[in-house]
Coordinates of C-alpha atoms and ligand atoms in Angstrom, one line a residue:
X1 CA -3.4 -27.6 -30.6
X2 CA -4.6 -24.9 -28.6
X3 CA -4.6 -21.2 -30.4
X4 CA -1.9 -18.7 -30.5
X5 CA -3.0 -15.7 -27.9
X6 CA -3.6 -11.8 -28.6
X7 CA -3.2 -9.7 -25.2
X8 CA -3.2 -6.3 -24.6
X9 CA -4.4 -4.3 -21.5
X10 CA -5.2 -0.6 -21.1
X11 CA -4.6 0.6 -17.3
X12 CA -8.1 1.5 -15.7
X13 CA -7.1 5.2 -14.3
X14 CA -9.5 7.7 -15.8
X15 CA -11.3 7.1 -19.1
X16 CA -9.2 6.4 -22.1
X17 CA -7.8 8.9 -24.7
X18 CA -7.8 8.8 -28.5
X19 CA -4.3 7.4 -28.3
X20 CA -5.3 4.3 -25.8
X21 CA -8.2 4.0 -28.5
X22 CA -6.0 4.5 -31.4
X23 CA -2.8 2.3 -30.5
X24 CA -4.5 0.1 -27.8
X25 CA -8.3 -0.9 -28.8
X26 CA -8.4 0.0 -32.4
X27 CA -5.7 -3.2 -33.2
X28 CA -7.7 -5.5 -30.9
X29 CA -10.8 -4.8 -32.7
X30 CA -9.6 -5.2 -35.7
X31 CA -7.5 -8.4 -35.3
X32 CA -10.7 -9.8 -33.8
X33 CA -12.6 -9.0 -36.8
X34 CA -10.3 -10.2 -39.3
X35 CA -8.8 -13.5 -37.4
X36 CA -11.9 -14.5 -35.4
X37 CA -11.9 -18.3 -34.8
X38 CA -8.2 -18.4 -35.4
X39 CA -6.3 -17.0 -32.0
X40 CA -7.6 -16.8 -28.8
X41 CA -8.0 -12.7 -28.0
X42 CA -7.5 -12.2 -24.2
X43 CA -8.4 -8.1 -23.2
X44 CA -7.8 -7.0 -20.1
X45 CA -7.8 -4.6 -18.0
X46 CA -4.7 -3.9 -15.8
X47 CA -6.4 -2.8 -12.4
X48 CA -2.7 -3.3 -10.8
X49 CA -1.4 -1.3 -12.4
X50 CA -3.5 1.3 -12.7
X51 CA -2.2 3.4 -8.8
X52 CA 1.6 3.1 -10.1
X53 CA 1.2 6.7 -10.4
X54 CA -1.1 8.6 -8.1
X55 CA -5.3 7.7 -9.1
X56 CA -8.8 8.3 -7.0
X57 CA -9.0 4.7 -5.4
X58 CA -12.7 5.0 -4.8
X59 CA -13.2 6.0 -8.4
X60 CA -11.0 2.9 -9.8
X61 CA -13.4 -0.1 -9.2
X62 CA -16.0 1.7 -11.1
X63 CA -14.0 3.1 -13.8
X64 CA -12.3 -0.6 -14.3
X65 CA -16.0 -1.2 -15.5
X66 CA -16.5 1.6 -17.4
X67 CA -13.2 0.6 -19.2
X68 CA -14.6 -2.3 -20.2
X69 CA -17.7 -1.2 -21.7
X70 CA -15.6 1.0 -23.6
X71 CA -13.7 -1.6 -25.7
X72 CA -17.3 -3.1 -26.1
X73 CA -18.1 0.2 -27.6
X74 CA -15.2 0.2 -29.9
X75 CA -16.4 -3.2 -31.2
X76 CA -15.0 -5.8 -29.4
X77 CA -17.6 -8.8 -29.3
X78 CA -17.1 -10.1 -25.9
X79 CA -19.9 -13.0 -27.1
X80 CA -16.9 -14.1 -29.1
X81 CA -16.2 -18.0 -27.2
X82 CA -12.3 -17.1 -28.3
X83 CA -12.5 -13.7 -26.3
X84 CA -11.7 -13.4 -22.8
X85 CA -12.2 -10.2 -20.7
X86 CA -10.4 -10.1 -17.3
X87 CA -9.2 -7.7 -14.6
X88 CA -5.8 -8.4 -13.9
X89 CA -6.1 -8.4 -9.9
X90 CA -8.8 -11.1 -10.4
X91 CA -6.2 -13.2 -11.2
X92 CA -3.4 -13.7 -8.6
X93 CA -1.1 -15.3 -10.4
X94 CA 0.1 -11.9 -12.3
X95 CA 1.0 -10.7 -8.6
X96 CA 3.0 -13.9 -7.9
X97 CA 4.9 -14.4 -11.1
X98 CA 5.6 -11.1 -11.0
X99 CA 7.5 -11.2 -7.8
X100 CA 9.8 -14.0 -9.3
X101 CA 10.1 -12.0 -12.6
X102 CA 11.3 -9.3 -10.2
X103 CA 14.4 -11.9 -8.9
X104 CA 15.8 -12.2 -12.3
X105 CA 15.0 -8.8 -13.9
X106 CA 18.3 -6.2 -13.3
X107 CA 18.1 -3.0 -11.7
X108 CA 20.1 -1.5 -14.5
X109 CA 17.9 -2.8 -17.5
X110 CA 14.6 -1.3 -15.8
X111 CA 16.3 1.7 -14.7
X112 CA 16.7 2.7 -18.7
X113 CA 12.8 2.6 -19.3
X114 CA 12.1 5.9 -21.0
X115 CA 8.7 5.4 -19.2
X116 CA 9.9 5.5 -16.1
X117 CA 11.9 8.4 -16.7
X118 CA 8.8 10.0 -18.3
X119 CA 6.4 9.8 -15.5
X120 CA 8.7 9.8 -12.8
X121 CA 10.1 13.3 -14.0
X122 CA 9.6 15.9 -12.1
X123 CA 7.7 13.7 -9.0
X124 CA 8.2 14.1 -5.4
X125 CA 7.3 10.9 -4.5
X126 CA 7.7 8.3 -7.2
X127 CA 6.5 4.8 -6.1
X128 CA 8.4 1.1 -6.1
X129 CA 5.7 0.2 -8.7
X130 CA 5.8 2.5 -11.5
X131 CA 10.0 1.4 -11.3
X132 CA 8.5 -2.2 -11.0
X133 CA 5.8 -2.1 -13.5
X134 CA 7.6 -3.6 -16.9
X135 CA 7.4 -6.7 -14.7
X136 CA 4.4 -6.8 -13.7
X137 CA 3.4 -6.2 -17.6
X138 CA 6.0 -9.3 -18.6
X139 CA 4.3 -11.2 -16.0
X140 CA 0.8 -10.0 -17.9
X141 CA 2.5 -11.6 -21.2
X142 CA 4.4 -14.1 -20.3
X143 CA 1.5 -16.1 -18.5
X144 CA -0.4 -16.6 -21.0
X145 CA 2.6 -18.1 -23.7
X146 CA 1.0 -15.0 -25.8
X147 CA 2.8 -14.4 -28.9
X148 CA 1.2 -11.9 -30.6
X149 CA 0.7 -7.9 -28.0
X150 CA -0.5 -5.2 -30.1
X151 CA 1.0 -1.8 -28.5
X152 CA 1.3 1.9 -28.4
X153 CA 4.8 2.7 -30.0
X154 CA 5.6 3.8 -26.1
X155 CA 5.4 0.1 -25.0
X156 CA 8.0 -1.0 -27.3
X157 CA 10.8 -1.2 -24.5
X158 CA 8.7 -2.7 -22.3
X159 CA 7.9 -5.5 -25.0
X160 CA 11.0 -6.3 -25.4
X161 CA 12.0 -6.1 -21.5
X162 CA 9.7 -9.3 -21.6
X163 CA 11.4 -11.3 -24.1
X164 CA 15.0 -10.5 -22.3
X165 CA 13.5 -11.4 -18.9
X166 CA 11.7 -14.8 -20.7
X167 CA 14.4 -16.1 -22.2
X168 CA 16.7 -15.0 -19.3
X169 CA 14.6 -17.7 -17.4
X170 CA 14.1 -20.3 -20.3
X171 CA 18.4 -19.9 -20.7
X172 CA 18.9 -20.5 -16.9
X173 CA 16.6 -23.3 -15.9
X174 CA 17.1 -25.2 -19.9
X175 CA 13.3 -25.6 -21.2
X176 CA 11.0 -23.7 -22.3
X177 CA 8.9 -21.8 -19.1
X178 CA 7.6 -19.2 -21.7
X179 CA 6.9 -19.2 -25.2
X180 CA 8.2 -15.8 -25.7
X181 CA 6.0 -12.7 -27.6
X182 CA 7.5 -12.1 -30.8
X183 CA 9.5 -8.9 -32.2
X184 CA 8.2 -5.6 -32.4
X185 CA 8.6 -5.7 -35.9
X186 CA 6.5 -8.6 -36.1
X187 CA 4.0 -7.2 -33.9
X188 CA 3.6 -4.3 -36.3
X189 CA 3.0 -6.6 -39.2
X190 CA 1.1 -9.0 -37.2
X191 CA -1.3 -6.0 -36.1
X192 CA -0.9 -4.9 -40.3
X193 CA 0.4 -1.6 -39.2
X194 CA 2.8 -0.1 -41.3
X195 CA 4.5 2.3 -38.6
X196 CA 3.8 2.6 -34.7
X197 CA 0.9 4.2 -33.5
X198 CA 2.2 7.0 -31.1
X199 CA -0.5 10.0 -30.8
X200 CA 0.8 13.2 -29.9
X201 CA -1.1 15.7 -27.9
X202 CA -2.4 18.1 -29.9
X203 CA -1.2 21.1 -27.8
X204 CA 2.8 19.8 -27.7
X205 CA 3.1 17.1 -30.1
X206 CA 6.6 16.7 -29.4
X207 CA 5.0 14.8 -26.4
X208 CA 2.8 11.5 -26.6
X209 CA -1.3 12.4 -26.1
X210 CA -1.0 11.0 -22.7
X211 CA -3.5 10.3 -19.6
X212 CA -0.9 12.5 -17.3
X213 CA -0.6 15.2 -19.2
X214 CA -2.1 18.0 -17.4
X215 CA -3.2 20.5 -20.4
X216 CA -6.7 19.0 -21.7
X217 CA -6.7 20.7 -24.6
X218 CA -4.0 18.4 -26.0
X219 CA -5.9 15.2 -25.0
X220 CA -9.0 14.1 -26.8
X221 CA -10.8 12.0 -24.2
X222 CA -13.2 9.5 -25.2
X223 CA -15.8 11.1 -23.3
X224 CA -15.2 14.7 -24.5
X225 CA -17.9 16.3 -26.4
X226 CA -17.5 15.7 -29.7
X227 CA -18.3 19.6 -30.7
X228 CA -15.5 20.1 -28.5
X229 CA -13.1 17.8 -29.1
X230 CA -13.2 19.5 -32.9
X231 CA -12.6 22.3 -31.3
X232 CA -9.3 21.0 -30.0
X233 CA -8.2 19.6 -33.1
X234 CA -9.0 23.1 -34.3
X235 CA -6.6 24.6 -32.3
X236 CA -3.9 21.6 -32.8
X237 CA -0.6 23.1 -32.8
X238 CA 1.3 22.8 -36.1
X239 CA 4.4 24.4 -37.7
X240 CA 5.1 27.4 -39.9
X241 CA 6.6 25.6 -42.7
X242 CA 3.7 25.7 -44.7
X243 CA 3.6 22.5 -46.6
X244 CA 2.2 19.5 -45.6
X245 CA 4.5 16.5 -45.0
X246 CA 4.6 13.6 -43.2
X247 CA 7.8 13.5 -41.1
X248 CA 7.9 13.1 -37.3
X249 CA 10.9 14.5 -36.8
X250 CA 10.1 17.8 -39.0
X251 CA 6.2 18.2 -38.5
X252 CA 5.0 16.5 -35.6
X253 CA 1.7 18.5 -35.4
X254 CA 0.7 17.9 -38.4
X255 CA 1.9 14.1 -39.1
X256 CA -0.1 13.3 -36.2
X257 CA -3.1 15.0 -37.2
X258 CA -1.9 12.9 -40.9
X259 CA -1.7 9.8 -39.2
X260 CA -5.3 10.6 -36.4
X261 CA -6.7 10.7 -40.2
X262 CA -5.9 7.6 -41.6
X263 CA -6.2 5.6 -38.5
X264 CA -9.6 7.0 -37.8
X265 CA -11.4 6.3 -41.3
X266 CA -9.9 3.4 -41.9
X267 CA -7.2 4.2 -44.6
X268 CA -4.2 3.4 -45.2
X269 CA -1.2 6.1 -43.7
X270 CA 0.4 5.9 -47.5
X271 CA -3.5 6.7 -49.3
X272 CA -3.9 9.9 -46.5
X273 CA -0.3 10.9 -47.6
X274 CA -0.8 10.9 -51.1
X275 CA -3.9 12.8 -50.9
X276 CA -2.6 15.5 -48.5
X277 CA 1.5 15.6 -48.9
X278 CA 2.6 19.2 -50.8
X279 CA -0.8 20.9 -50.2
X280 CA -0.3 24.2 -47.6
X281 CA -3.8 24.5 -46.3
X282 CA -3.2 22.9 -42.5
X283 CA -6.5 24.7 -42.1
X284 CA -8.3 22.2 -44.4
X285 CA -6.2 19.1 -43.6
X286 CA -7.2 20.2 -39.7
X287 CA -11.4 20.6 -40.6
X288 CA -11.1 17.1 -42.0
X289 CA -9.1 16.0 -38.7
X290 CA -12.0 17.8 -37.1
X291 CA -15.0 16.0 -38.6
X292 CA -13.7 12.4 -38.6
X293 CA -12.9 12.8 -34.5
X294 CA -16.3 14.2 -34.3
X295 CA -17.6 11.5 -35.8
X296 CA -15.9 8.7 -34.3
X297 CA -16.9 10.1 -30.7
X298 CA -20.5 10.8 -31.8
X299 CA -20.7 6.9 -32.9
X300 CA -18.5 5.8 -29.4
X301 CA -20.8 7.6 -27.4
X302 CA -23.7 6.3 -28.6
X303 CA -22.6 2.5 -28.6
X304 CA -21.4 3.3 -25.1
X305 CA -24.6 4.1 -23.6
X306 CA -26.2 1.0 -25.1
X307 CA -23.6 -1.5 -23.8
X308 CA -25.6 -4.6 -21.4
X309 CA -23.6 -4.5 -18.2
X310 CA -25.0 -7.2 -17.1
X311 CA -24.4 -9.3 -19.6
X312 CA -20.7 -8.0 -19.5
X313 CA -20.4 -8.4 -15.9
X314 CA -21.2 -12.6 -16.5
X315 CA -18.6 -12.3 -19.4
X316 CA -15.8 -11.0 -17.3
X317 CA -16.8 -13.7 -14.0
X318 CA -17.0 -16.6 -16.9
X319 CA -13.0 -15.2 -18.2
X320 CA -11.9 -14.9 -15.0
X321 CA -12.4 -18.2 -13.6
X322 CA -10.8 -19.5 -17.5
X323 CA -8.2 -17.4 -16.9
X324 CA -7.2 -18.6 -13.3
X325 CA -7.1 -22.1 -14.1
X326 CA -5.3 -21.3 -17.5
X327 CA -2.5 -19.5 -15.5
X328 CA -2.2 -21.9 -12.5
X329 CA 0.0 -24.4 -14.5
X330 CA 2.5 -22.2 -15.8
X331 CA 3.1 -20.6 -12.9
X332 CA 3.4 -24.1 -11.3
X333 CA 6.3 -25.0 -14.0
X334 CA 7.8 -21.6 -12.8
X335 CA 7.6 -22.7 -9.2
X336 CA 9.1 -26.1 -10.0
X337 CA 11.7 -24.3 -11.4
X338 CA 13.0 -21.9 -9.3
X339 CA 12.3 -24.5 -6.7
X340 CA 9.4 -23.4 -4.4
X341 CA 7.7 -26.4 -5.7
X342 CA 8.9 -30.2 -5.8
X343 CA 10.5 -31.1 -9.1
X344 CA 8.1 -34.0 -9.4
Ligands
AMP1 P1 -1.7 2.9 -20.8 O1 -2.5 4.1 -20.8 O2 -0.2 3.2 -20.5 O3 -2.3 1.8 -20.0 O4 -1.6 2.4 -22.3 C1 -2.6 1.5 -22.8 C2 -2.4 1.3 -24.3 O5 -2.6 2.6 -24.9 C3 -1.1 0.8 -24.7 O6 -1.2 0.0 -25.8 C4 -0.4 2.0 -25.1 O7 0.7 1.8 -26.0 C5 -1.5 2.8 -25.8 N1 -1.2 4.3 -25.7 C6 -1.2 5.1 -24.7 N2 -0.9 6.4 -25.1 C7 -0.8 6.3 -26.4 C8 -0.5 7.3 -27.4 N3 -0.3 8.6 -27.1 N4 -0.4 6.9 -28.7 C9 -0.6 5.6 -29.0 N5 -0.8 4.6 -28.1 C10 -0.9 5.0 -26.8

């Protein structure tokens, strides 16, 4: 029997962030490492959908590149024979299955994405495709029959948009067209996380650390400077309710800096919260948010600048060619079904 599939993709607009790193690449590495030889791990990088909101096209072939080196530098062995790296447009059959997701997914259900509203806020011109893209991402999913999609707590809709619009189709046409992904919940324990990743910038952490957010000082790129970046975290926004706690709802600044902690040494969130819950210095619980971002970027960088293109380049040809003859059946079944192909 063939393996069960781990996807995820991180949209190639810009370098990444600490939250792509921390709720996107951080779970890949790390189910790679512990489950290698047991799934099949397929990274890629969503070039399509990277110009739903506004990017510099002659920058975005290049950085689709750079983005790939990156999750090389955050330990992703692309020698792995179970990995496959892949650019999404390099594949047409994303674009094709997602025009026939479109046919059966409701204006209504997309129109209550929280993404959507998010990025479309405030926009004078909002494109078809940031409205369109939880399709194209369930097209991304449902593809490959992968079960398993480690994701930033802000995907969570759009995960489950995919298993309405699977089953929608599985229901009407009576077999099984997609293995569905399975529940959030069971992505979070699949990906042994005990609550969702969402990083909040540090400058308004009511608001997710986001790639659109226009005030750099609440975004730690993976890029930045790691002297600076310790400045921001420096500077992080907090509360005045001078105990430490970790609540969301009552402390966002400082149960994200809590939660940047645990994720970036490798701890546990309940170990962090032991150690720092009831203290009141957010002064040294910040200096130690501090050092561990500085060290995490000071060990990126470096890998970074060592990672063999060209031998990533062949990787990603090699995937991409797997992955377009790994797709064409099961968008053939799809085409049977809805009946742009002969039944037999
Ligand atoms: P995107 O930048 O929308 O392509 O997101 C790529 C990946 O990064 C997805 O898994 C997102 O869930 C994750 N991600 C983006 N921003 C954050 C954030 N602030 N906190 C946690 N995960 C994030």
């Amino acid at each position: 029997m063939s393996k069960e599939i781990i996807l995820t993709g991180l949209r190639a607009n810009g370098t990444f962030h600490l939250g792509n790193y921390l709720g996107g690449i951080q779970p890949m590495v790390n189910l790679q490492r512990d489950k290698a030889g047991e799934y099949q791990i397929n990274m890629f990088v969503p070039d399509l959908h990277s110009f739903t909101t506004p990017v510099e096209h002659q920058h975005l072939f290049r950085s689709t590149i750079t983005n790939l080196k990156m999750y090389v530098a955050a330990g992703l062995d692309v020698h792995d024979p179970d990995t496959f790296v892949y650019r999404q447009s390099y594949i047409p059959a994303h674009s094709e299955m997602a025009w026939i997701l479109d046919c059966f997914a409701y204006f209504g259900e997309i129109s209550r994405m929280t993404q959507f509203k998010e990025k479309s806020d405030g926009q004078a011109n909002v494109s078809v495709a940031l409205f369109n893209y939880p399709v194209l991402m369930a097209a991304d999913i449902l593809l490959y029959n992968a079960k398993w999609v480690p994701l930033g707590d802000d995907q969570k809709q759009h995960l489950e948009i995919t298993r309405d619009i699977g089953e929608r189709l599985n229901n009407k046409f009576g077999t099984e067209l997609f293995v569905l992904p399975e529940t959030w919940d069971k992505q979070l324990q699949f990906a042994q996380r005990e609550v969702s990743v969402r990083i909040r910038s540090l400058v308004d952490p009511t608001k997710k650390m986001s790639k659109s957010i226009s005030d750099p000082r609440g975004t730690i790129e993976l890029t930045d400077d790691p002297v600076e970046a310790a400045k921001k975290v420096m500077s992080a926004t907090t509360d005045s309710l001078g105990k430490i706690a970790f609540n969301f709802a009552e402390q966002p600044g400082i149960s994200n800096l809590l939660q940047i902690l645990a994720l970036l040494t490798h701890q546990s969130q309940a170990a962090v919260n032991t150690e720092w819950e009831g203290k009141n210095s957010y002064g040294d619980l910040k200096k130690a948010v501090a050092e561990a971002v500085q060290v995490f970027l000071t060990d990126f960088q470096t890998k970074l600048a060592a990672v063999d293109e060209i031998a990533l380049m062949a990787k990603l040809e090699e995937s991409e060619e797997r992955m377009r003859e790994a797709t064409a059946p099961v968008l053939y079944r799809v085409q049977q079904a809805v009946g742009l192909r002969p039944q037999e």
